[in-house]
Short mmCIF file of C-alpha atoms and ligand atoms in Angstrom, two decimals:
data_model
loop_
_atom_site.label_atom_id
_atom_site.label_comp_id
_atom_site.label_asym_id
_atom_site.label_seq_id
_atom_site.Cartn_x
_atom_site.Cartn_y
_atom_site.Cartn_z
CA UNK B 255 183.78 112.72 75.60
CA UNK B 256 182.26 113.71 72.01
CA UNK B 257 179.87 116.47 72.72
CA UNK B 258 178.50 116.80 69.01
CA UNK B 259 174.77 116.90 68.95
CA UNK B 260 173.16 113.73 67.09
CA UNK B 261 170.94 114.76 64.09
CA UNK B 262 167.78 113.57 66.11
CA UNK B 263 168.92 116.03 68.94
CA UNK B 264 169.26 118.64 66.36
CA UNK B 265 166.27 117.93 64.64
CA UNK B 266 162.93 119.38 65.99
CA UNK B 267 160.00 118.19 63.28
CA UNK B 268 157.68 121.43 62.82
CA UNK B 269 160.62 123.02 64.24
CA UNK B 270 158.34 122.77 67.44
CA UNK B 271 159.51 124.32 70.34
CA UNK B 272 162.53 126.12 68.42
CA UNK B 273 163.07 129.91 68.45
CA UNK B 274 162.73 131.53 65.10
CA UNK B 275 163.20 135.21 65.98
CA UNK B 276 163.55 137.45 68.77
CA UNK B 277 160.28 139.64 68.87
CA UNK B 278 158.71 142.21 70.69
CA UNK B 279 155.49 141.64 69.18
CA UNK B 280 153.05 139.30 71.19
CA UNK B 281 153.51 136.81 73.94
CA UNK B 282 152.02 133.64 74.36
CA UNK B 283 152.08 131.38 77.73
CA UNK B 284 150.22 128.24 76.67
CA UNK B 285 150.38 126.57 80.22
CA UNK B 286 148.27 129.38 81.90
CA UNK B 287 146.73 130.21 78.75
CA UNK B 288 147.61 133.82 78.12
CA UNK B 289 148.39 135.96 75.36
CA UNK B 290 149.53 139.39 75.18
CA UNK B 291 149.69 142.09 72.06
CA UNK B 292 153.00 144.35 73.13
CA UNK B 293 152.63 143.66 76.61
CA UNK B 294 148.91 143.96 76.77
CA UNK B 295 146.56 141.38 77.77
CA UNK B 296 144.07 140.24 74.99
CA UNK B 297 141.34 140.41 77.37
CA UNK B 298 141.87 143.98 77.69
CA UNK B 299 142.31 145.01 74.35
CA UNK B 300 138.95 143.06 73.57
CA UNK B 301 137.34 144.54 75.82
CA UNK B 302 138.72 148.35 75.85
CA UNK B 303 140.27 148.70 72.39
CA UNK B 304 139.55 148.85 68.65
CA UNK B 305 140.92 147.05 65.59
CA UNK B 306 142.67 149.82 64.27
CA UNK B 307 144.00 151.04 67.57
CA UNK B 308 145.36 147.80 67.89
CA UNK B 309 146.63 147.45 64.64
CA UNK B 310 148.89 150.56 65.82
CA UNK B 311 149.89 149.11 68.70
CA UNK B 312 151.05 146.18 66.99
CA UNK B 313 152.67 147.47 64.05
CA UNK B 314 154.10 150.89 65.54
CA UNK B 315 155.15 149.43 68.60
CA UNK B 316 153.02 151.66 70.89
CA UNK B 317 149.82 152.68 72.24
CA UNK B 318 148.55 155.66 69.63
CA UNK B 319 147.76 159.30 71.04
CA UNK B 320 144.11 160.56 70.26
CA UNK B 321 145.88 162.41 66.86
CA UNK B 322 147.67 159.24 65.82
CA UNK B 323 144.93 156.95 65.91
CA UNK B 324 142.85 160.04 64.22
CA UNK B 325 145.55 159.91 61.38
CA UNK B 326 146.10 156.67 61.20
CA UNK B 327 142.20 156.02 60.78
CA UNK B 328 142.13 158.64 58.34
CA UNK B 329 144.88 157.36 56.57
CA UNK B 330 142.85 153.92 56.11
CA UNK B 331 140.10 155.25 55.52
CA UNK B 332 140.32 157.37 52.56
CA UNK B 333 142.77 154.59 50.94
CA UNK B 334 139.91 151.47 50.91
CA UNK B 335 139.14 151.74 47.10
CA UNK B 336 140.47 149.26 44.94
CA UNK B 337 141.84 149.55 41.35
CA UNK B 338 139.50 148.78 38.49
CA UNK B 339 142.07 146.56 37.32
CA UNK B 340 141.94 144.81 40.12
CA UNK B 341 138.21 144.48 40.28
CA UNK B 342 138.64 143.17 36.37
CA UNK B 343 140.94 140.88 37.07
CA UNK B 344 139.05 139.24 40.17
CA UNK B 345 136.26 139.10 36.83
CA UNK B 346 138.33 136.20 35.72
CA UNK B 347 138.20 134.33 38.37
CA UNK B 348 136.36 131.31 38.48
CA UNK B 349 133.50 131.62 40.60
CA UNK B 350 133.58 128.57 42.08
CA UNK B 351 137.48 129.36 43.31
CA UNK B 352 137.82 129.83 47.10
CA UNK B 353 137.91 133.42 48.35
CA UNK B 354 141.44 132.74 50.09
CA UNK B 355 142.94 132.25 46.51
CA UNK B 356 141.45 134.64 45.31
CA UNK B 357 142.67 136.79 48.39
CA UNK B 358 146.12 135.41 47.77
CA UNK B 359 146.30 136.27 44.06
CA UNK B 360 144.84 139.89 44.88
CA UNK B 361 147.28 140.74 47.61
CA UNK B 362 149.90 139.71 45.33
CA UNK B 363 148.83 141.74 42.25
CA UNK B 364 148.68 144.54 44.59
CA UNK B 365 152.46 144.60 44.10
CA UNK B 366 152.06 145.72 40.24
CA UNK B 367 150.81 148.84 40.95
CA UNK B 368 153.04 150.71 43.94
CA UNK B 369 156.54 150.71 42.90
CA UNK B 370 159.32 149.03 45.01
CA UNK B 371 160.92 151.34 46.54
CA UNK B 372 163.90 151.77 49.54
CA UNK B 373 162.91 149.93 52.53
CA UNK B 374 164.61 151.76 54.61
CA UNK B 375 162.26 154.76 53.76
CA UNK B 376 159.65 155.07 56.26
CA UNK B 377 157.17 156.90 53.96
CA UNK B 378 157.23 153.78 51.62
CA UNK B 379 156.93 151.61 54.98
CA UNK B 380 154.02 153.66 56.05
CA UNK B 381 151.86 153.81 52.69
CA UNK B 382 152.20 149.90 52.15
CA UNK B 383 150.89 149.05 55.97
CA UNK B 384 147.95 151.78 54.93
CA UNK B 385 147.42 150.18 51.81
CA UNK B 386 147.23 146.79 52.80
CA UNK B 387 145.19 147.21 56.11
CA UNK B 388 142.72 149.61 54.10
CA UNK B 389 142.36 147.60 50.71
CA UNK B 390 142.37 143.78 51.68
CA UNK B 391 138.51 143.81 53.07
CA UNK B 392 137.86 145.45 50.26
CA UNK B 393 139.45 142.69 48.02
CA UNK B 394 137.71 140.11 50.06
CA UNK B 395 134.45 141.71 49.94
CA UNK B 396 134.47 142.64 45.92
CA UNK B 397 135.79 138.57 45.26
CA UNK B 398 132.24 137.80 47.56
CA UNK B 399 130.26 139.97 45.00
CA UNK B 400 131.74 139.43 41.47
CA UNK B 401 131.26 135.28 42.33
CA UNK B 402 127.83 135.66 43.53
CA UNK B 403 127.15 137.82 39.86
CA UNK B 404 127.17 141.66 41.36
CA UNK B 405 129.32 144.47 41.24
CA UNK B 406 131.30 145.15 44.14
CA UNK B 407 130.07 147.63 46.55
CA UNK B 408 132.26 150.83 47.07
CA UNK B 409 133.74 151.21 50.44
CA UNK B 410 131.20 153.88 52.57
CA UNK B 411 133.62 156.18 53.89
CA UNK B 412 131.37 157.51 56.70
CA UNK B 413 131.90 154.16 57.98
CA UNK B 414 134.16 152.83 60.52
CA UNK B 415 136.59 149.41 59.61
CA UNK B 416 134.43 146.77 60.69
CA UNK B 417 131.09 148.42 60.20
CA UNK B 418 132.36 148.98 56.66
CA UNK B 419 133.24 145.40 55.65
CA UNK B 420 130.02 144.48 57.01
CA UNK B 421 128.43 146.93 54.54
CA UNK B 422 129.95 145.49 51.39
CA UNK B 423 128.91 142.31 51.99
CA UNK B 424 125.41 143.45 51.84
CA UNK B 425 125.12 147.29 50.81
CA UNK B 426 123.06 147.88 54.51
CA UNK B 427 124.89 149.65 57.19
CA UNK B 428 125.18 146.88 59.83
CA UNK B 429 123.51 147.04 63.52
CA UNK B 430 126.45 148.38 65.68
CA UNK B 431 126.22 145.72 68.18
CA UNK B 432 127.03 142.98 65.36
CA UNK B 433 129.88 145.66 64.02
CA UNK B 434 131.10 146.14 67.49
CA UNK B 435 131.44 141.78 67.64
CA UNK B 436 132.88 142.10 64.57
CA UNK B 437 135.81 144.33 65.10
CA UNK B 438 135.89 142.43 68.31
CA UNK B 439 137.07 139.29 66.64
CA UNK B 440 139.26 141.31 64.40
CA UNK B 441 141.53 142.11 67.29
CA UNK B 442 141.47 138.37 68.71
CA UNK B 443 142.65 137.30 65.08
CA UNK B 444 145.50 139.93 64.78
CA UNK B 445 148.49 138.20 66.00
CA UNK B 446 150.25 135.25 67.51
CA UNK B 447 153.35 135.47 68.08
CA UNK B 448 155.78 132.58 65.65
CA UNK B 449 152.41 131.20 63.96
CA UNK B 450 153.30 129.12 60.53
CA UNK B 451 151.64 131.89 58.42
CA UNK B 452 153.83 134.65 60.38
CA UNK B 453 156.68 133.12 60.14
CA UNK B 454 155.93 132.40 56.08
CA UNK B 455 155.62 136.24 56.19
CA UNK B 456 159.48 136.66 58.04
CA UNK B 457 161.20 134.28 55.52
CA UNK B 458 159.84 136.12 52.82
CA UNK B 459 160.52 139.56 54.45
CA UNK B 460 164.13 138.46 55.38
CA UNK B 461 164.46 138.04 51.57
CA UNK B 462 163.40 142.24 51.39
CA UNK B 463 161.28 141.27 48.97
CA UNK B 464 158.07 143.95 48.48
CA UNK B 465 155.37 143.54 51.51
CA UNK B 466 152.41 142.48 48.95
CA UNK B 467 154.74 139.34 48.60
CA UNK B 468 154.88 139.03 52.36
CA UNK B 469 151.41 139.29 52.82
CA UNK B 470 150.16 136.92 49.48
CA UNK B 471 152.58 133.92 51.15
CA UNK B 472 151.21 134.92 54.36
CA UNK B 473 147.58 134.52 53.25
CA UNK B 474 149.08 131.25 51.24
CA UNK B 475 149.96 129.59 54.68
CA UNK B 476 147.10 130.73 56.80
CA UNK B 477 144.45 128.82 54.27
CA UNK B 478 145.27 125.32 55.03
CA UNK B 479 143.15 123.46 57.26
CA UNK B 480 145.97 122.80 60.10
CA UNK B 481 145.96 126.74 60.68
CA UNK B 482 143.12 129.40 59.65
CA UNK B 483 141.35 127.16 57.42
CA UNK B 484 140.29 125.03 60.56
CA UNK B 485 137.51 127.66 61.09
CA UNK B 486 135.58 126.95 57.65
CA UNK B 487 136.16 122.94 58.65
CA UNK B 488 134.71 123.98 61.85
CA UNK B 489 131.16 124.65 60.69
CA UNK B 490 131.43 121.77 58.25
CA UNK B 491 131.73 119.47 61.19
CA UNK B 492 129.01 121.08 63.29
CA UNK B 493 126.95 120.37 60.29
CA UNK B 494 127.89 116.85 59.73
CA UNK B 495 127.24 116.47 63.02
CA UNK B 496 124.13 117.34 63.33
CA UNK B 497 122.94 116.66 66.73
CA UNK B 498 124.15 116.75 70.36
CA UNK B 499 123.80 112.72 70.42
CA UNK B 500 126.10 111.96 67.49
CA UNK B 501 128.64 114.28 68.91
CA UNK B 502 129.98 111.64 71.15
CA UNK B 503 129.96 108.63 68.32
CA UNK B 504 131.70 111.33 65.80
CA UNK B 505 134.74 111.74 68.44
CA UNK B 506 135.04 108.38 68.89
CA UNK B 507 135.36 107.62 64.86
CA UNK B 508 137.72 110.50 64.74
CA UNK B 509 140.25 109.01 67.05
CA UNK B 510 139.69 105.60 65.55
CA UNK B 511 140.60 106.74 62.81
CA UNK B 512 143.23 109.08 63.46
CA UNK B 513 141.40 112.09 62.37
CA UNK B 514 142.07 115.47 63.25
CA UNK B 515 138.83 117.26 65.06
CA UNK B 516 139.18 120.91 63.68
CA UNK B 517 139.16 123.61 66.03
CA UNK B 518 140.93 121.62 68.48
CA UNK B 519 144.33 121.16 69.53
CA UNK B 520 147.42 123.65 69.30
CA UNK B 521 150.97 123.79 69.37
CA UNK B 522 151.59 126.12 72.30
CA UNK B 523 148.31 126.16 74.66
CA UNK B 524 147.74 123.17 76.43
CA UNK B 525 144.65 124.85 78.13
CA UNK B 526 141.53 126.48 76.14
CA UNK B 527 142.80 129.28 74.06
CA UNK B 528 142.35 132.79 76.11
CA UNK B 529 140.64 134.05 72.29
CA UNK B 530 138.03 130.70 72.35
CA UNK B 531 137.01 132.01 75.46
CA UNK B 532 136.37 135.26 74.50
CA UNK B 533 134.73 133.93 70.99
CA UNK B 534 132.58 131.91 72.88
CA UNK B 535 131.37 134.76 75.03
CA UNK B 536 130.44 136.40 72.34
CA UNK B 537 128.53 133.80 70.46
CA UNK B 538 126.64 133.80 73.57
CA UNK B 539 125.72 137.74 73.36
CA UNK B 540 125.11 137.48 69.85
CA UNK B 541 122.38 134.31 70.62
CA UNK B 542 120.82 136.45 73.40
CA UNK B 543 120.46 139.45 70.80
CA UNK B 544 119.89 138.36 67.80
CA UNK B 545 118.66 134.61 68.40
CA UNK B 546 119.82 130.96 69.09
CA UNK B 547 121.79 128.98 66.94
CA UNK B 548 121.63 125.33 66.72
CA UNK B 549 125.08 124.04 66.26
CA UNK B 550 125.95 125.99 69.39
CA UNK B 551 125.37 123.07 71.66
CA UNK B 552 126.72 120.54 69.42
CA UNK B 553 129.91 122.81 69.72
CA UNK B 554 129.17 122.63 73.70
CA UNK B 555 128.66 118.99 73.84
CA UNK B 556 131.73 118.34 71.53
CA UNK B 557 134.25 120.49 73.90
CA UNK B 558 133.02 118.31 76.91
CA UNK B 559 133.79 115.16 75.06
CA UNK B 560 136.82 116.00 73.33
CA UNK B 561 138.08 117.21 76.85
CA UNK B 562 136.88 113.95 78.03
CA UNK B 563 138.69 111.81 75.81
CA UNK B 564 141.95 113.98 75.01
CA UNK B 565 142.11 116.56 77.42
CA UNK B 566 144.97 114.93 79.05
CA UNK B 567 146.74 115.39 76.15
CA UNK B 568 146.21 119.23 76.39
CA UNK B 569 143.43 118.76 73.30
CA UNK B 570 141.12 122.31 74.09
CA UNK B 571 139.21 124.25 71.97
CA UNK B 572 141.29 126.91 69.73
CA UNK B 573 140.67 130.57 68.09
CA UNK B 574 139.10 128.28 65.38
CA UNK B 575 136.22 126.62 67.13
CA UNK B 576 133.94 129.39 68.58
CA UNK B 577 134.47 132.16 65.34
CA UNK B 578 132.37 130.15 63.29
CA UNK B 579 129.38 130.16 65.50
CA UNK B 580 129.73 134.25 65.70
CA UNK B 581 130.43 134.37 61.83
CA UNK B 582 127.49 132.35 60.92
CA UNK B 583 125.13 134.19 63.17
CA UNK B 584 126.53 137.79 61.37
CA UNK B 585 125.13 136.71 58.65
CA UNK B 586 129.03 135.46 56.79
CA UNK B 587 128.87 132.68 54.56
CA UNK B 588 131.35 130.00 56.03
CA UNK B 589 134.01 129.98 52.80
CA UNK B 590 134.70 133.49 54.32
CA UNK B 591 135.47 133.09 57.65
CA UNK B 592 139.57 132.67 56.64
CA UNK B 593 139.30 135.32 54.24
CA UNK B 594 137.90 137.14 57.81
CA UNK B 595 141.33 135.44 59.88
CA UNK B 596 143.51 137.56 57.05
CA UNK B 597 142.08 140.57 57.23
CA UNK B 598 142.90 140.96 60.69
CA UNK B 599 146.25 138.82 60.66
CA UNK B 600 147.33 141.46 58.48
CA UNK B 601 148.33 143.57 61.43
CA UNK B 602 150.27 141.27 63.02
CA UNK B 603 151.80 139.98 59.42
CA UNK B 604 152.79 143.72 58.82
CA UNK B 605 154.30 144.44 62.64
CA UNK B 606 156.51 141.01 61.74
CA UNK B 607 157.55 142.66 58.77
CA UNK B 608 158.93 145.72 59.92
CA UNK B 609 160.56 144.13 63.05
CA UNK B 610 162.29 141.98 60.45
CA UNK B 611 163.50 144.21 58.90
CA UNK B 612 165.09 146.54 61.73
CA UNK B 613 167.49 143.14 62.67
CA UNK B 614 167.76 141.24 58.96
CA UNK B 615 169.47 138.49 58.21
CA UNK B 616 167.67 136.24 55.88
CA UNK B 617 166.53 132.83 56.57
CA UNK B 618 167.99 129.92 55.33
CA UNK B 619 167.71 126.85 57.30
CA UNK B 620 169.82 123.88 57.05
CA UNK B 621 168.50 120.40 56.51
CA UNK B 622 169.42 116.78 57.41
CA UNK B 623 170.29 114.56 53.74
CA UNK B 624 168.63 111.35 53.86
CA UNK B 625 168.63 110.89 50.18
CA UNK B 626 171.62 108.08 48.41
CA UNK B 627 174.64 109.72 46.94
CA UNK B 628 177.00 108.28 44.02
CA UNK B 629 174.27 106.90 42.18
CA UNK B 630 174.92 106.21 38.23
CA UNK B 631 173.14 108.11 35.57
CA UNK B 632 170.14 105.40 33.89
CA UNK B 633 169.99 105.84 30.18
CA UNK B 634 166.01 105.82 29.42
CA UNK B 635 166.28 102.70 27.44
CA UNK B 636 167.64 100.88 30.36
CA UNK B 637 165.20 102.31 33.03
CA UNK B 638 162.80 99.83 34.17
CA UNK B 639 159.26 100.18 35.86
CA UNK B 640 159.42 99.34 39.21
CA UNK B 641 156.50 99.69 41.56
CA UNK B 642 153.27 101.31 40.22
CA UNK B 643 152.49 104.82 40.36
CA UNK B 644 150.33 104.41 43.05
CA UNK B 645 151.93 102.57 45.03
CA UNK B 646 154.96 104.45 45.11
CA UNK B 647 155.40 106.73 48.39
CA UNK B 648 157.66 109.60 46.68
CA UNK B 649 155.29 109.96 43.64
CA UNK B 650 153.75 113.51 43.03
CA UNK B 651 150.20 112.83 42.19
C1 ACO M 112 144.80 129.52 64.06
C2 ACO M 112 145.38 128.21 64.23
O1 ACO M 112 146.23 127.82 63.47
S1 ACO M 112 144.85 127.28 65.53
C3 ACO M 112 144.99 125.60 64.95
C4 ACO M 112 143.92 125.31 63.92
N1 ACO M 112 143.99 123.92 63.47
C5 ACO M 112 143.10 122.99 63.83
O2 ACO M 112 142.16 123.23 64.58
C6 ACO M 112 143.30 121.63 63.19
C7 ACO M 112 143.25 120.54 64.24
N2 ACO M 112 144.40 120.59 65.11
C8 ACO M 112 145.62 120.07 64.74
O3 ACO M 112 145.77 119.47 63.67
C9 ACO M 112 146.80 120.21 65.70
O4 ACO M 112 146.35 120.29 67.03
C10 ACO M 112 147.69 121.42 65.37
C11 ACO M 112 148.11 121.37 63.90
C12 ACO M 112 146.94 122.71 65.62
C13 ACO M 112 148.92 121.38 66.27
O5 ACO M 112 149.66 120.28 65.90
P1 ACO M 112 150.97 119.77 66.68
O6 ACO M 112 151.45 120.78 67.64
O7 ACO M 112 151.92 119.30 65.65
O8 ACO M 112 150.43 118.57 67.54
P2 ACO M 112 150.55 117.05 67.17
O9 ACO M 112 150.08 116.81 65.78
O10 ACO M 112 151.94 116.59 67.50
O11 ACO M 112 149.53 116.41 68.18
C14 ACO M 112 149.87 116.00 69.50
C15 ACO M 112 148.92 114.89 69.89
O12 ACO M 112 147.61 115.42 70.00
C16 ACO M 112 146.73 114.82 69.05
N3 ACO M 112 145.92 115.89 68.45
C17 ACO M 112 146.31 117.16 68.21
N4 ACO M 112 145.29 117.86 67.70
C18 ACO M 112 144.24 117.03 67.63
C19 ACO M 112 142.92 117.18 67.19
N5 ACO M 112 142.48 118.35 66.72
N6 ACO M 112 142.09 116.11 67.22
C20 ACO M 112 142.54 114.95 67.69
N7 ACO M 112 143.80 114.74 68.15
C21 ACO M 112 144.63 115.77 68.11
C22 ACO M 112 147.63 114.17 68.02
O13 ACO M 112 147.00 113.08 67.40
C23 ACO M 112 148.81 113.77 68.86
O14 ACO M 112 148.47 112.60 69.56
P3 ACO M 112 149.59 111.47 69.84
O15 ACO M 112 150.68 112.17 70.62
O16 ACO M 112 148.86 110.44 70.60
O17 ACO M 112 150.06 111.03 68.49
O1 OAA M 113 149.93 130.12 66.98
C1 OAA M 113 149.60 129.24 66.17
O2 OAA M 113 150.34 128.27 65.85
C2 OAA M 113 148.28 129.28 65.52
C3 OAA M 113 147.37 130.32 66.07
O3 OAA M 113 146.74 130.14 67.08
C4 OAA M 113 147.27 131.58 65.36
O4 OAA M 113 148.00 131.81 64.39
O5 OAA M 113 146.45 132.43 65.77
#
């Protein structure tokens, strides 16, 4: 009996359902729709914890005592400031560029100015997870201001993490309920487990390569609309929506047509996401507070008829659909919301990193060849013009 695998059987496209690493760092159960930070349910960290805290938890492995999470906070807090070189260079930037390349390029020129150093030295370790958790709101915040023609607001150190982002968007201290929401959805966006943009950050890691590298191809994967861009293309849909009674003729084009309807849909949970359901909680609190918002039940409606027509297929509502609704109503223009996904993936980018590292063996992936072999070299002169450009399915446009 021949008990070689066939290249189909070996095969998985999006690699889904194969392991990539063995991690201690979140858990996901898509059937019942759980997901757990270290052991923790999400739930309970929403509800009891802070960003930062969690942060720790994730990236130290551990629940902080009242000192670490005092140090730790601290640490972040008195590291926030970005170089004017930094600021100068985001100058250049077109304004009209989105913030997540700009995010991208910053995190990346980050790397210029801390010297690579032994990664095996846990001070070096320690100083680039403070770094990059204190200084990428900033980035995001002073990209928001140079495009819009001001100069970016200092980070207010008498503030706390989210309440501080908040401020330099705007320059006010924000109301602590909205800040408290905020660093809510900070700690729903931290991690997930073998994500695409995680996993970007592991192959890079595995190459022990500096962490701003990590995190810039990190932030490079989680802009595209299949993964944290699906939040900006959230609020673009509500909008081209419009009203509850075209939700139901708009799902019906979309699956015509083959279209994707962002915010729904996910790899692993074939039940609404445990984080929508929090999101849309606090959309709700945020409405009763601080006033209705009109897309909300479009967003309502469209869940019921997406479930409807392809909840069979396990099509529910992801982290993606509800943020949007709690963005827009603090105030955040929509090409930020992503930008907002980073900030706090960051933490769950960095724990990847370091667990990475303690077990290292870089990643390199074999492929199935479907291409000809033996082919003769074609002399230019003899090289004719086959099918037009457009027409041709391997052309790079
Ligand atoms: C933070 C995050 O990354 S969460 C995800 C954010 N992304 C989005 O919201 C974009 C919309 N969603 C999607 O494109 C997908 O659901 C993904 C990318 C999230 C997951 O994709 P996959 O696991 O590869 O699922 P796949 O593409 O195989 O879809 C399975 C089936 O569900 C359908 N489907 C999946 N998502 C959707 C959707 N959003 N709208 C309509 N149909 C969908 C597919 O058409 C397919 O149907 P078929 O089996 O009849 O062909
Ligand atoms: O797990 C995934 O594939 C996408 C996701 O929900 C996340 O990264 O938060």
């Amino acid at each position: 009996m021949n008990c070689m695998m066939t290249d189909s059987e070996v095969f998985k496209e999006g690699l889904a359902g194969v392991p990539a690493a063995k991690s201690r760092v979140s858990h996901v159960d898509g059937t019942d729709g759980i997901l757990e930070y270290r052991g923790i349910r999400i739930e309970e960290l929403a509800k009891s914890s802070s960003f930062i805290e969690v942060a720790y938890l994730l990236i130290w492995g551990k629940l902080p005592t009242q000192g670490e999470l005092e140090e730790f906070e601290y640490e972040i807090r008195t590291h926030r400031r970005i170089k004017y070189h930094i600021r100068d260079m985001m100058k250049c930037f077109p304004e009209t560029g989105h913030p997540m390349d700009a995010l991208q390029t910053s995190a990346a020129a980050l790397g210029l100015f801390y010297a690579r150093r032994a990664l095996d030295d846990p001070n070096y370790i320690r100083a680039a997870v403070v770094r990059l958790l204190a200084k990428i709101p900033t980035m995001v915040a002073a990209f928001h201001m140079i495009r819009e023609g001001n100069d970016p607001i200092q980070p207010n150190d008498k503030l706390d993490y989210a309440s501080n982002f908040l401020y330099m968007l705007t320059e006010k201290e924000p109301d602590p309920f909205a800040a408290k929401v905020f660093d809510v959805c900070l700690t729903l966006h931290a991690e997930h487990t073998m994500n695409a943009s995680t996993f970007s950050a592991r192959v890079t890691a595995s190459t022990l390569t500096d962490p701003y590298a990590v995190i810039a191809s990190a932030v490079g994967t989680l802009a595209g609309p299949l993964h944290g861009g699906a939040n900006e293309e959230v609020l673009n849909m509500l909008e081209e929506i419009g009203s509850v009674e075209n939700v139901r003729p708009y799902v019906e084009k979309c699956l015509a047509n083959k279209q994707r309807i962002m915010g729904f849909g996910h790899r692993v949970y074939k039940v609404k996401d445990p984080r929508a359901i929090i999101l849309q909680d606090l959309a709700e609190q945020l409405f009763a507070k601080m006033g209705h918002d009109e897309y909300y039940e479009i967003a309502v409606e469209l869940e019921k008829v997406v479930e409807e027509y392809v909840g069979q297929k396990g099509i529910y509502p992801n982290v993606d659909f509800y943020s949007g609704l709690v963005y827009r109503k603090l105030d955040i223009p929509s090409d930020l919301f992503t930008p907002l996904f980073a900030i706090a993936r960051v933490a769950g980018w960095l724990a990847h990193w370091k667990e990475q590292l303690s077990v290292n063996k870089i990643y390199r992936p074999t492929q199935i060849y479907i291409g000809d072999h033996n082919l003769s070299y074609v002399p230019m002169t003899e090289r004719v013009v086959s099918v037009a450009r457009n027409e041709d399915p391997n052309a790079i446009i």
